[in-house]
Structure formats: structure tokens, C-alpha cells
Tab-separated table of C-alpha atoms in Angstrom:
chain	number	residue	atom	x	y	z
A	1	LEU	CA	11.979	-14.575	16.747
A	2	VAL	CA	14.553	-14.551	13.639
A	3	ALA	CA	15.004	-10.896	13.864
A	4	THR	CA	15.677	-10.985	17.657
A	5	LEU	CA	18.416	-13.552	16.486
A	6	MET	CA	19.690	-11.233	13.852
A	7	ALA	CA	19.851	-8.248	16.285
A	8	GLY	CA	21.611	-10.295	18.624
A	9	PHE	CA	24.369	-10.784	16.093
A	10	LEU	CA	24.096	-6.975	15.434
A	11	PHE	CA	24.687	-6.103	18.824
A	12	VAL	CA	27.724	-8.322	19.599
A	13	PHE	CA	29.014	-7.149	16.189
A	14	CYS	CA	28.642	-3.678	17.373
A	15	PHE	CA	30.063	-3.992	20.879
A	16	GLN	CA	33.071	-6.186	19.160
A	17	ILE	CA	34.005	-2.906	16.763
A	18	ILE	CA	33.943	-0.561	19.911
A	19	LEU	CA	35.623	-2.772	22.153
A	20	PHE	CA	38.389	-3.111	19.870
A	21	LEU	CA	38.568	0.359	19.095
A	22	PHE	CA	39.310	0.772	22.633
A	23	LEU	CA	41.838	-1.713	22.973
A	24	ASN	CA	43.217	-0.282	20.233
A	25	LEU	CA	44.283	3.046	22.610
A	26	PRO	CA	46.861	1.353	24.301
A	27	VAL	CA	48.531	-0.084	21.068
A	28	SER	CA	48.402	3.062	19.255
A	29	GLY	CA	49.774	5.047	22.389
A	30	GLY	CA	52.740	2.824	22.199
A	31	ALA	CA	51.946	1.208	25.376
A	32	THR	CA	52.761	-2.300	24.002
A	33	SER	CA	55.741	-1.111	22.420
A	34	PHE	CA	58.194	1.445	22.286
A	35	ASP	CA	57.130	3.090	19.099
A	36	PHE	CA	54.931	5.835	20.164
A	37	ASP	CA	53.033	7.550	17.239
A	38	PHE	CA	50.927	10.561	18.074
A	39	SER	CA	49.118	10.466	14.223
A	40	GLN	CA	48.034	6.888	15.031
A	41	LEU	CA	46.915	7.804	18.275
A	42	LEU	CA	45.035	10.834	17.716
A	43	GLY	CA	43.512	8.747	14.779
A	44	THR	CA	41.961	6.286	17.018
A	45	ILE	CA	40.709	9.177	19.986
A	46	LEU	CA	39.134	11.059	16.859
A	47	SER	CA	37.257	7.992	15.785
A	48	LEU	CA	35.992	7.313	18.867
A	49	PRO	CA	32.667	9.573	18.986
A	50	LEU	CA	31.979	8.896	14.877
A	51	PHE	CA	32.213	4.843	16.187
A	52	LEU	CA	30.093	5.487	19.134
A	53	HIS	CA	27.293	7.452	17.386
A	54	ALA	CA	27.471	4.883	14.537
A	55	MET	CA	27.436	1.854	16.667
A	56	GLY	CA	24.613	3.428	18.718
A	57	SER	CA	22.163	4.394	16.118
A	58	LEU	CA	22.624	1.078	14.420
A	59	MET	CA	22.045	-0.956	17.872
A	60	ALA	CA	18.817	1.382	18.123
A	61	LEU	CA	17.651	0.556	14.665
A	62	GLY	CA	17.956	-3.132	15.626
A	63	THR	CA	16.021	-2.903	18.393
A	64	ALA	CA	13.352	-0.804	16.365
A	65	PHE	CA	13.425	-3.574	13.353
A	66	VAL	CA	12.632	-6.031	16.455
A	67	THR	CA	10.000	-4.154	17.965
A	68	ASP	CA	8.292	-3.472	14.567
A	69	THR	CA	8.464	-7.173	13.367
A	70	TRP	CA	7.052	-8.666	16.711
A	71	ASN	CA	4.421	-5.512	16.463
A	72	GLY	CA	3.345	-6.721	12.563
A	73	HIS	CA	5.541	-3.902	11.032
A	74	PRO	CA	3.317	-0.882	11.670
A	75	LEU	CA	6.434	1.450	11.057
A	76	PHE	CA	7.300	-0.229	7.993
A	77	ARG	CA	3.710	0.108	6.551
A	78	ALA	CA	3.836	3.870	7.410
A	79	MET	CA	7.432	4.429	5.691
A	80	MET	CA	6.356	2.876	2.932
A	81	ASP	CA	3.002	3.648	1.830
A	82	LEU	CA	2.392	0.460	1.136
A	83	PRO	CA	-1.084	-1.373	1.482
A	84	LEU	CA	-1.487	-3.940	4.188
A	85	VAL	CA	-1.440	-6.974	2.463
A	86	ILE	CA	1.520	-6.010	0.188
A	87	VAL	CA	3.621	-5.663	3.288
A	88	GLU	CA	2.364	-8.770	5.043
A	89	TRP	CA	3.065	-10.563	1.281
A	90	ILE	CA	6.857	-9.691	1.717
A	91	CYS	CA	7.048	-9.895	5.101
A	92	PHE	CA	6.043	-13.886	4.443
A	93	ILE	CA	8.330	-13.953	1.563
A	94	VAL	CA	11.078	-13.003	3.506
A	95	PHE	CA	10.665	-14.138	6.693
A	96	VAL	CA	9.229	-17.838	5.669
A	97	GLY	CA	8.659	-18.052	1.832
A	98	ILE	CA	12.660	-18.174	0.902
A	99	PRO	CA	13.561	-20.145	3.778
A	100	ALA	CA	11.059	-22.573	3.326
A	101	LEU	CA	12.045	-22.923	-0.509
A	102	THR	CA	15.759	-22.919	0.283
A	103	ILE	CA	14.726	-25.952	2.627
A	104	PHE	CA	12.968	-27.781	0.151
A	105	ILE	CA	15.339	-27.704	-2.365
A	106	THR	CA	18.364	-28.310	-0.285
A	107	LEU	CA	16.019	-31.618	1.385
A	108	ILE	CA	15.156	-32.847	-2.168
A	109	SER	CA	18.955	-32.384	-3.643
A	110	GLY	CA	19.932	-34.574	-0.691
A	111	LYS	CA	22.641	-32.066	0.893
A	112	GLU	CA	24.136	-32.919	4.192
A	113	ASN	CA	24.084	-29.535	5.602
A	114	TRP	CA	20.611	-28.665	4.490
A	115	TRP	CA	20.011	-26.980	8.044
A	116	GLU	CA	23.337	-24.860	7.835
A	117	THR	CA	22.207	-23.722	4.059
A	118	THR	CA	18.696	-23.079	5.068
A	119	ALA	CA	19.673	-21.158	8.560
A	120	ALA	CA	22.280	-19.004	6.592
A	121	THR	CA	19.669	-18.263	3.856
A	122	TRP	CA	17.139	-17.336	6.588
A	123	MET	CA	19.642	-14.836	8.260
A	124	VAL	CA	20.471	-12.947	4.953
A	125	CYS	CA	17.341	-12.410	3.976
A	126	VAL	CA	16.037	-11.039	7.334
A	127	PHE	CA	19.434	-8.598	7.157
A	128	LEU	CA	18.427	-7.772	3.597
A	129	PHE	CA	15.103	-7.141	5.269
A	130	PHE	CA	16.587	-4.979	8.104
A	131	VAL	CA	19.121	-3.270	5.478
A	132	VAL	CA	15.571	-1.813	3.710
A	133	PHE	CA	14.226	-0.703	6.812
A	134	CYS	CA	17.198	1.088	8.031
A	135	LEU	CA	17.157	2.872	4.315
A	136	ALA	CA	13.322	3.577	4.684
A	137	VAL	CA	14.173	4.979	8.117
A	138	ILE	CA	16.883	7.144	7.178
A	139	TYR	CA	15.172	8.269	4.113
A	140	ARG	CA	12.010	9.149	6.259
A	141	GLU	CA	14.141	11.157	8.413
A	142	LEU	CA	15.988	13.295	5.306
A	143	VAL	CA	12.496	13.862	3.991
A	144	ILE	CA	11.057	15.091	7.351
A	145	CYS	CA	14.709	17.389	7.595
A	146	PHE	CA	14.424	18.758	4.212
A	147	ASP	CA	10.411	19.765	4.520
A	148	LEU	CA	11.529	21.934	7.896
């Protein structure tokens, strides 16, 4: 469930970057002021395909991460060549262990914002796991391309 929440934040982040890029077109074209800079407009136009492809790939990886997490990490297990027990322990530590330890420490220390600290820790753990997942996917794609 928290993987879906993280992917939702990722989708909103990607959409905002793409939206700001499209909103920057009239600004760099001089529509808001009478200062027209062709190089800035050209740079914005040429960055559109790069950002669209990058953010689309990131959103596709986010969807694959959520699907893989929901189905018990079969893709992650196949990419890492680790036994099932090791992968399940890693997932347990990332998704439950570290956030549970954080909630225990913050509650015992008497912090008033224990839930905010725990939620932030939880999201950081899942995001770092997502980064490892993305790196594993990219590594596997590169190995397969070089084997051809």
C-alpha cells in the first residue's frame, strides 16, 4: 500500500515537471514580456522530448514497482538472483522493520510528532527500495543489450 502511495507522489512529481516545462514555453518565447530570447525558447523546445521520455519511463518503472511489490516481488527476485527467503527478509526490513523500529524509538523518546517522523522514514525506505529496483532494472536491460 505504501508503494502505491510513493508511486502516486512520483506521478504527481513527474506531471508537475512536465506541466512546468510546457508552461515555460510562452515565458521563454517572450509572451509574458517583450524580451524574446530565441536560444531560451529553443532550449525549452529541445528539452521537451528528453523530459517526456524520462518522466514517462520513471512513471512506467513506478507502475512496475507497485505491481511487483503487490505480487510478491517476482521481478525483483529474478533480477537479483537471490533466494526467496533473502528477498522476503529484505522487503520485510524495508517495508515493516525500519518503520516499526522508528515508531518504537519515537514513542519511547516521547516525541510529539512521532507519526510524521515514522511516515517520513517509511517513505524514504520505500523510495530507496524503488531506486534499487530501478537500478536493477536498468542494469538488467544493459546486460541484455550488451549480450546481443
